[in-house]
Coordinates of C-alpha atoms in Angstrom, one line a residue:
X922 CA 10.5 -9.9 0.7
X923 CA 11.0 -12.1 3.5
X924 CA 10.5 -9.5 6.3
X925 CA 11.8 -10.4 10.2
X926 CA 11.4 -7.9 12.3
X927 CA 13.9 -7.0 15.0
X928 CA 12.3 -4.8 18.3
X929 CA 13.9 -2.4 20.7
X930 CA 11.4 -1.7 23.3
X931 CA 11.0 0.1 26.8
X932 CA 10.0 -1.3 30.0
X933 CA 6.6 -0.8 29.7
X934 CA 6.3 1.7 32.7
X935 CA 8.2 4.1 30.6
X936 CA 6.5 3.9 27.3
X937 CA 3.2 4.9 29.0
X938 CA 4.9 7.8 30.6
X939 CA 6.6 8.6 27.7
X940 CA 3.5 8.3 25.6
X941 CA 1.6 10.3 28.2
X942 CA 3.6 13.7 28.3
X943 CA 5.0 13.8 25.0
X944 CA 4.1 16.5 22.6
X945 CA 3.4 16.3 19.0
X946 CA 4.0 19.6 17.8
X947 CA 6.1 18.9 15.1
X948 CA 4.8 19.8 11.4
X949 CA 6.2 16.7 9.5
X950 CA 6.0 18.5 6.2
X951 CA 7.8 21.1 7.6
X952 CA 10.4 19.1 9.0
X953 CA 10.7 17.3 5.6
X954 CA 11.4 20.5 4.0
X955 CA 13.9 21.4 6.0
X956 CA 15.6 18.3 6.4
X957 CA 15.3 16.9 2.9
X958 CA 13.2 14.3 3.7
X959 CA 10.5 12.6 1.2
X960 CA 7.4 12.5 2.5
X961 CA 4.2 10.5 0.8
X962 CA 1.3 10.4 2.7
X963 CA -1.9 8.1 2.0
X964 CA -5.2 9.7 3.3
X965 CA -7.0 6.5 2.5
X966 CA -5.6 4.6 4.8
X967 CA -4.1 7.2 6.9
X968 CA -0.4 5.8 6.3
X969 CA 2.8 7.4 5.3
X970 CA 6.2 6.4 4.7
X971 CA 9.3 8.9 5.3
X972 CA 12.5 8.4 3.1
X973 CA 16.3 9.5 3.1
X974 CA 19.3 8.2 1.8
X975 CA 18.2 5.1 1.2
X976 CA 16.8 4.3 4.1
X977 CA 12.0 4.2 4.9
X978 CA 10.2 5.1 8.2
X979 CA 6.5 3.8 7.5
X980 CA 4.3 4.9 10.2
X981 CA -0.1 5.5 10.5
X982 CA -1.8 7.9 12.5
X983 CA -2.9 7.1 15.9
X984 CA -0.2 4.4 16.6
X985 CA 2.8 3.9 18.4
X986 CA 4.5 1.9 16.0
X987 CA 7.6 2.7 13.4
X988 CA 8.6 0.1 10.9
X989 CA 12.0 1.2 10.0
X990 CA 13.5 -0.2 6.5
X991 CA 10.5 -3.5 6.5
X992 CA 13.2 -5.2 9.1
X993 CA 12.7 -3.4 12.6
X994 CA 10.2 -1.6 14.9
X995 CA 10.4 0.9 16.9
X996 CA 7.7 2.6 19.3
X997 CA 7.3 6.1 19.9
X998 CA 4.4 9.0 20.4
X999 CA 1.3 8.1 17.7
X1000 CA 1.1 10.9 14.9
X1001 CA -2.0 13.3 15.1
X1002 CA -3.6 14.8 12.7
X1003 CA -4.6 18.7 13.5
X1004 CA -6.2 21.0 10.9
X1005 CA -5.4 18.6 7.7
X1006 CA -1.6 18.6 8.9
X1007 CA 0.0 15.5 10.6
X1008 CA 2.3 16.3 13.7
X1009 CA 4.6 14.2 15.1
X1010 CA 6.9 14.4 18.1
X1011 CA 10.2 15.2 18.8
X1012 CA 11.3 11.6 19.6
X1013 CA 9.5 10.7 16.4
X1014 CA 12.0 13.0 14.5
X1015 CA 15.0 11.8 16.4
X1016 CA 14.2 8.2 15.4
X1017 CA 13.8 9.2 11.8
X1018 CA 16.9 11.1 12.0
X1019 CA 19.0 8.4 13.5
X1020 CA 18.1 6.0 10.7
X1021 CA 18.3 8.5 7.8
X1022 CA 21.9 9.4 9.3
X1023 CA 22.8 5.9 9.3
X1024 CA 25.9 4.6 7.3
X1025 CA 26.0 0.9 6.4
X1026 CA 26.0 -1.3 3.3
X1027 CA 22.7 -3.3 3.7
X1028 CA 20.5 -2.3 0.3
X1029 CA 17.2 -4.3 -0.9
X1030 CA 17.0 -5.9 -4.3
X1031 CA 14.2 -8.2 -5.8
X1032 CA 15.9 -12.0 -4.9
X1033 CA 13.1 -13.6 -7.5
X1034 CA 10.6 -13.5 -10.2
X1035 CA 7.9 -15.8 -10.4
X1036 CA 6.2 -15.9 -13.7
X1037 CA 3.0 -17.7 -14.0
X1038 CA 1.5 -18.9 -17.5
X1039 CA -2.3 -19.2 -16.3
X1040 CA -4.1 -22.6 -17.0
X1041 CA -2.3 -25.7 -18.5
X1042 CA -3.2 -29.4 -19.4
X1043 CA -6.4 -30.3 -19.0
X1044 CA -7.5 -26.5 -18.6
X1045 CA -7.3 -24.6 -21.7
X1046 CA -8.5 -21.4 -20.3
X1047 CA -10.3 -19.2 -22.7
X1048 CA -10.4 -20.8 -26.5
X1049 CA -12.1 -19.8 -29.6
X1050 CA -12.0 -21.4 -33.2
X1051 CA -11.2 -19.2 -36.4
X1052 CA -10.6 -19.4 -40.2
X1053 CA -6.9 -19.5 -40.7
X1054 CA -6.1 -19.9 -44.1
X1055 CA -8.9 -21.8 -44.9
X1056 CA -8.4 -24.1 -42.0
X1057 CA -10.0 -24.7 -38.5
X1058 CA -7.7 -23.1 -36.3
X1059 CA -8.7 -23.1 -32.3
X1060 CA -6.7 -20.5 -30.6
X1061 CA -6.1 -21.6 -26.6
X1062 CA -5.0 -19.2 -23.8
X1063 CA -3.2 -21.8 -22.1
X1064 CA -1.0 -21.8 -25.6
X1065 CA -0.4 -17.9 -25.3
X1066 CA 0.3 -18.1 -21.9
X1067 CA 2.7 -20.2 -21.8
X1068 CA 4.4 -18.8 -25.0
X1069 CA 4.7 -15.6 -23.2
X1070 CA 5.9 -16.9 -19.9
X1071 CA 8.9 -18.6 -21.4
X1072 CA 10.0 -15.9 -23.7
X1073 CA 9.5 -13.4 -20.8
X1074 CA 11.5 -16.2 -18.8
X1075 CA 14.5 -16.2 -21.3
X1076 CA 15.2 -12.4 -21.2
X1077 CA 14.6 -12.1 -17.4
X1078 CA 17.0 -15.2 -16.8
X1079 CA 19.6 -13.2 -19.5
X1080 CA 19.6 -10.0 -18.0
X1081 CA 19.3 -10.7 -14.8
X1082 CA 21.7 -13.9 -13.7
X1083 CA 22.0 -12.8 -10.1
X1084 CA 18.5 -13.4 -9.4
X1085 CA 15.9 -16.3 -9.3
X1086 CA 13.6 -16.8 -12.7
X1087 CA 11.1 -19.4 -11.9
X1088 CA 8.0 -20.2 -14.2
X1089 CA 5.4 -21.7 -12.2
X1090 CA 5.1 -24.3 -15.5
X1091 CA 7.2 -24.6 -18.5
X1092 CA 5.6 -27.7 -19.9
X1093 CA 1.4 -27.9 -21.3
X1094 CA 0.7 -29.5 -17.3
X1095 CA -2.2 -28.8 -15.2
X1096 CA -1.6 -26.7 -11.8
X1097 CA -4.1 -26.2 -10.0
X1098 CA -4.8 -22.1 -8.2
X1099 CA -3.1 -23.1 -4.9
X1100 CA -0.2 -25.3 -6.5
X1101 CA 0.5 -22.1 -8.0
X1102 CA 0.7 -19.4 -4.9
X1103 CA 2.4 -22.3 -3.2
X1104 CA 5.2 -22.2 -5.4
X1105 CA 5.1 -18.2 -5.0
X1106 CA 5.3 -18.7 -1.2
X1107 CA 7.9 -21.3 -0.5
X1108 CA 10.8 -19.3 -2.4
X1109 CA 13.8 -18.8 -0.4
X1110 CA 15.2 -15.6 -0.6
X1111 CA 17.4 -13.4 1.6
X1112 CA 16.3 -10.9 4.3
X1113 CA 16.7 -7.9 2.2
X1114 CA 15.1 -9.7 -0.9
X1115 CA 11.8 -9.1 -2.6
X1116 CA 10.1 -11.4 -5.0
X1117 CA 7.9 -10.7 -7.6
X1118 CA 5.0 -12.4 -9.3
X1119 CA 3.2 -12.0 -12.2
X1120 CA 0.9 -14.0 -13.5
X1121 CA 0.2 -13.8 -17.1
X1122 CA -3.3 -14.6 -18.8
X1123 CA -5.6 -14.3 -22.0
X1124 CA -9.1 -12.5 -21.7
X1125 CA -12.9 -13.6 -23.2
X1126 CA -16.1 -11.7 -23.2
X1127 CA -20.1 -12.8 -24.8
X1128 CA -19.0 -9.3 -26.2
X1129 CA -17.4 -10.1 -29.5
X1130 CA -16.2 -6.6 -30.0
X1131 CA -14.2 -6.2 -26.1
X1132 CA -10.9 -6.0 -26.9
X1133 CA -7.4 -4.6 -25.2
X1134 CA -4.7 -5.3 -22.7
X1135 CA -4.9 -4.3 -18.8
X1136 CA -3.0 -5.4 -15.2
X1137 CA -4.8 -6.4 -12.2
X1138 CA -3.4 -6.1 -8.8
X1139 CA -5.3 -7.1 -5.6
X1140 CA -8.3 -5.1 -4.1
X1141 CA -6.9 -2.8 -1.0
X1142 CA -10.9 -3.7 0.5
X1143 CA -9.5 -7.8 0.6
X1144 CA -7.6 -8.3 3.8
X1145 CA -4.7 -11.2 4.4
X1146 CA -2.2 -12.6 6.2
X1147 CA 1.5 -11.9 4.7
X1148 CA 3.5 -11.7 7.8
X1149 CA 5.2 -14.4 9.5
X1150 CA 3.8 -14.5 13.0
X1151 CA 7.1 -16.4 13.8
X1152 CA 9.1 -13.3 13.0
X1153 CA 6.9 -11.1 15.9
X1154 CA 8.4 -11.6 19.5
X1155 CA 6.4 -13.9 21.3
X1156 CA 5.8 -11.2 24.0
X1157 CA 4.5 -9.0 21.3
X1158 CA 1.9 -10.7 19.4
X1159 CA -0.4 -7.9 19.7
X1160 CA 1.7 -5.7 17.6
X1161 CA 1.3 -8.3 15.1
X1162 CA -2.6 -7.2 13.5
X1163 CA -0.7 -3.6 12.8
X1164 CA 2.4 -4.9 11.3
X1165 CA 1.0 -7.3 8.4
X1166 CA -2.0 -4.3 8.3
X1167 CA 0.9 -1.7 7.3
X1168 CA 3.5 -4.6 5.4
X1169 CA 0.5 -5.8 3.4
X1170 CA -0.2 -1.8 2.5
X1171 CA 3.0 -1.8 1.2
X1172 CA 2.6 -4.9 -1.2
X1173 CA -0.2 -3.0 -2.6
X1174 CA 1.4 0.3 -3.2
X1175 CA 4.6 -2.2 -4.9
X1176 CA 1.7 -4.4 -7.0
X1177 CA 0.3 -1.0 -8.3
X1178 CA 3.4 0.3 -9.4
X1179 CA 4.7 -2.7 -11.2
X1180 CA 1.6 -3.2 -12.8
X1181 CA 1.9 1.0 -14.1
X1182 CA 5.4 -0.1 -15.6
X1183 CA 4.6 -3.4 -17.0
X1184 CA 1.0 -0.5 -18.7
X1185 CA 3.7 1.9 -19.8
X1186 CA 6.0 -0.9 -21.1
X1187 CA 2.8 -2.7 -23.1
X1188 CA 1.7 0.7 -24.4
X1189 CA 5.3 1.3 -26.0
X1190 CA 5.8 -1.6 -27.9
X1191 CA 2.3 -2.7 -28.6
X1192 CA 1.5 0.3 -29.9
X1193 CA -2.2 1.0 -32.1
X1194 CA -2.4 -2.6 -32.2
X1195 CA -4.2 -3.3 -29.4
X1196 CA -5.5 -0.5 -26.8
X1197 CA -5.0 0.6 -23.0
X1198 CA -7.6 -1.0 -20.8
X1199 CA -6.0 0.1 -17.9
X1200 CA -5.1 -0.9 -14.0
X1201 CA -7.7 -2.5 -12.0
X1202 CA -8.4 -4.4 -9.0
X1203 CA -9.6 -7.6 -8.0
X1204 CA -9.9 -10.6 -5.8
X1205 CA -7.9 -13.1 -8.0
X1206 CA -7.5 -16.3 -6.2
X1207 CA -3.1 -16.4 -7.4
X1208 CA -3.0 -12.7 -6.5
X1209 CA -4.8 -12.5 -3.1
X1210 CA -3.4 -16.0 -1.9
X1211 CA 0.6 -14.8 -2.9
X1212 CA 2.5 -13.5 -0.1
X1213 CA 4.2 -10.9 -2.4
X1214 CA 3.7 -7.9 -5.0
X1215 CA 1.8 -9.5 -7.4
X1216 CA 0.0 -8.8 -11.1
X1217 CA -2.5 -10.3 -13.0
X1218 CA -1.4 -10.0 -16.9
X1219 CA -4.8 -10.0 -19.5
X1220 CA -2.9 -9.8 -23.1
X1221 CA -6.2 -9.5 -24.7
X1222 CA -9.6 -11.0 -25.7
X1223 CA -9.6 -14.3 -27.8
X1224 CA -13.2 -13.7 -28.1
X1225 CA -12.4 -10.7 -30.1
X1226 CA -11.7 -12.1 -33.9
X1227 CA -9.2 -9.2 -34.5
X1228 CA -7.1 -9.2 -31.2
X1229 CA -7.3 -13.3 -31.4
X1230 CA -5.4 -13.2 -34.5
X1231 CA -3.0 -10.9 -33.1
X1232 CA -2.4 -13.0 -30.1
X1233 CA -2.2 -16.2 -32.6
X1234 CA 1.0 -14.6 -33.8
X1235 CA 4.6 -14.9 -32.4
X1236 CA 5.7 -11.4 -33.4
X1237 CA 3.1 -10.4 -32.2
X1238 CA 3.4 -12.6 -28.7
X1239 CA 7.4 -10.9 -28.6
X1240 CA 6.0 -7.7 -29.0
X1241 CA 4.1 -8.0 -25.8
X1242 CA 6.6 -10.2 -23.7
X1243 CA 9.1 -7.0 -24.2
X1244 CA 6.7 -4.9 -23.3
X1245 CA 6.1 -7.2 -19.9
X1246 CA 9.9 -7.4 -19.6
X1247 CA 10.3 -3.1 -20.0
X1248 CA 8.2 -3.0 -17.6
X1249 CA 9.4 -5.3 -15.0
X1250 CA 13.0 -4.0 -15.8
X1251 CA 11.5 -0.6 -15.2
X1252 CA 10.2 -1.2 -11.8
X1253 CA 13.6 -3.4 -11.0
X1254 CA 15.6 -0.8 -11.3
X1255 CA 13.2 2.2 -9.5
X1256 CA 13.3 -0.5 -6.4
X1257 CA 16.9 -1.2 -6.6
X1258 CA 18.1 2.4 -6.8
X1259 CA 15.2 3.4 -3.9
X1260 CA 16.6 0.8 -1.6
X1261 CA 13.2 -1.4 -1.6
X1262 CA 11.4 2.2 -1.2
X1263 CA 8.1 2.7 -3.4
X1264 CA 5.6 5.9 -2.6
X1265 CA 2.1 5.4 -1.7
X1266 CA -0.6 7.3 -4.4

């Protein structure tokens, strides 16, 4: 989501005095209750994010700073935590309330996908020969990826005409890792707009018997940059290390969430075939350089004789993409219907 941030700030006289007499003695689970308001809360990071009516309040502990809906800020008195409990103030509440209260027809949707078939050309990615039939066969991931990315392609572009399907490569051509996330990052989409991407790959181990499907997202331990300093206010540029800190949260909590659909949705229709090897983080060089929620796709091991021949197969291959596609859809439509909202684990 392209996110620019609008500000409605005090003279700064009064935010200190504000700041220095207010109160928190507020229970904000309490005041969820009672006002119906969704509360998730991440102790890791010491983040939460309030939701009503379509409408988000992110917030952290210890700082002054509301991001209301990704698109504004607003400051008030910093959140405490007493006793295991977080506290907020009364102006807290009121700011909260105002949004939630709010009638207008602004609603998020995911603007693009960006699908990514991993290696190409003169990179062919994991390979392994087998006996096919009696014949040589050598089984490429660049192949599989790239089979995969345009059949997932052709039912995202078909059931989804309104938004922006873009395969990183449709053809067997080389891209290099930051041709790639370049592509990812120069989309144009609308304010209220997310875009996805998913980058879909084939797995190899020494360890002929490793076998199974999982979806990586990028570590929460690997810091970056995915807010555009030229959407902070000039006069505000220290505000800026706390907004990507808390937007960049967000793509994380998003990029765990698809990858648990697009799990779910591989489970369902690849069935016994293959097994669950989970979600897991890591530093991938297209995940961590994308501006975005984004997932790294392993369909399985080529290394594995078994799971090769699997992935040598087409029915096999449209098995998986409509599991990909479930679970994309999946997550689509949870986003939609939350108004861009996703809850922090």
């Amino acid at each position: 989501m392209k996110r620019k941030f609008k500000f409605t700030f005090l003279i700064s006289l009064l935010i200190s005095f504000t700041f220095a007499y207010a109160e928190n003695n507020i229970s904000l689970i309490e005041a969820a209750k009672k006002n119906g308001i969704s509360l998730y809360w991440d102790s890791l990071s010491e983040s939460g994010l309030l939701e009503k009516n379509g409408h988000q309040v992110s917030f952290r502990k210890g700082q002054e700073v509301l991001i209301m809906d990704s698109l504004f800020i607003k400051l008030t008195d910093a959140p405490e935590l007493k006793d295991n409990q977080i506290y907020v103030s009364q102006d807290f509440m009121d700011i909260s309330n105002n949004l939630f209260n709010k009638k207008d027809d602004f609603t998020f949707k995911v603007g693009a996908v960006l699908i990514d078939a991993g290696h190409g050309g003169k990179d062919p990615g994991a390979l392994k020969t087998y006996k096919i039939n009696g014949k040589d066969t050598t089984i490429r991931e660049k192949d599989i990826n790239l089979k995969v990315a345009k059949m997932l392609y052709e039912r995202m572009k078909t059931a989804y005409p309104d938004k922006q399907i873009i395969l990183t490569r449709s053809t067997d051509v080389f891209l290099s890792l930051s041709e790639r996330t370049d592509i990812a990052n120069n989309v144009k989409v609308k304010e209220n707009e997310a875009i996805l991407f998913i980058s879909i790959h084939v797995n190899s181990s020494l360890n002929r018997t490793s076998s199974g499907y999982e979806v990586w997202y990028l570590s929460p331990g690997y810091r970056r940059t995915v807010l555009d300093k030229s959407s902070v206010d000039t006069d505000e540029k220290n505000l800026f290390p706390i907004l990507n800190s808390m937007l960049e949260e967000e793509y994380t909590t998003e990029s765990i969430m698809i990858a648990k659909f697009i799990m779910d949705g591989l489970a369902g229709q690849i069935g016994k075939d293959s097994i669950a090897r989970g979600i897991r983080a890591e530093e991938w060089f297209v995940v961590k350089n994308s501006n975005m929620p984004a997932v790294l796709i392993e369909l399985g091991f080529v290394s594995n004789e078994k799971e090769a021949l699997l992935l040598n197969d087409d029915k096999y291959l449209k098995k998986a993409t409509l599991g990909i596609y479930n679970g994309l859809s999946a997550f689509i439509t949870h986003f939609e219907r939350s108004q861009g909202f996703t809850s922090i684990r």
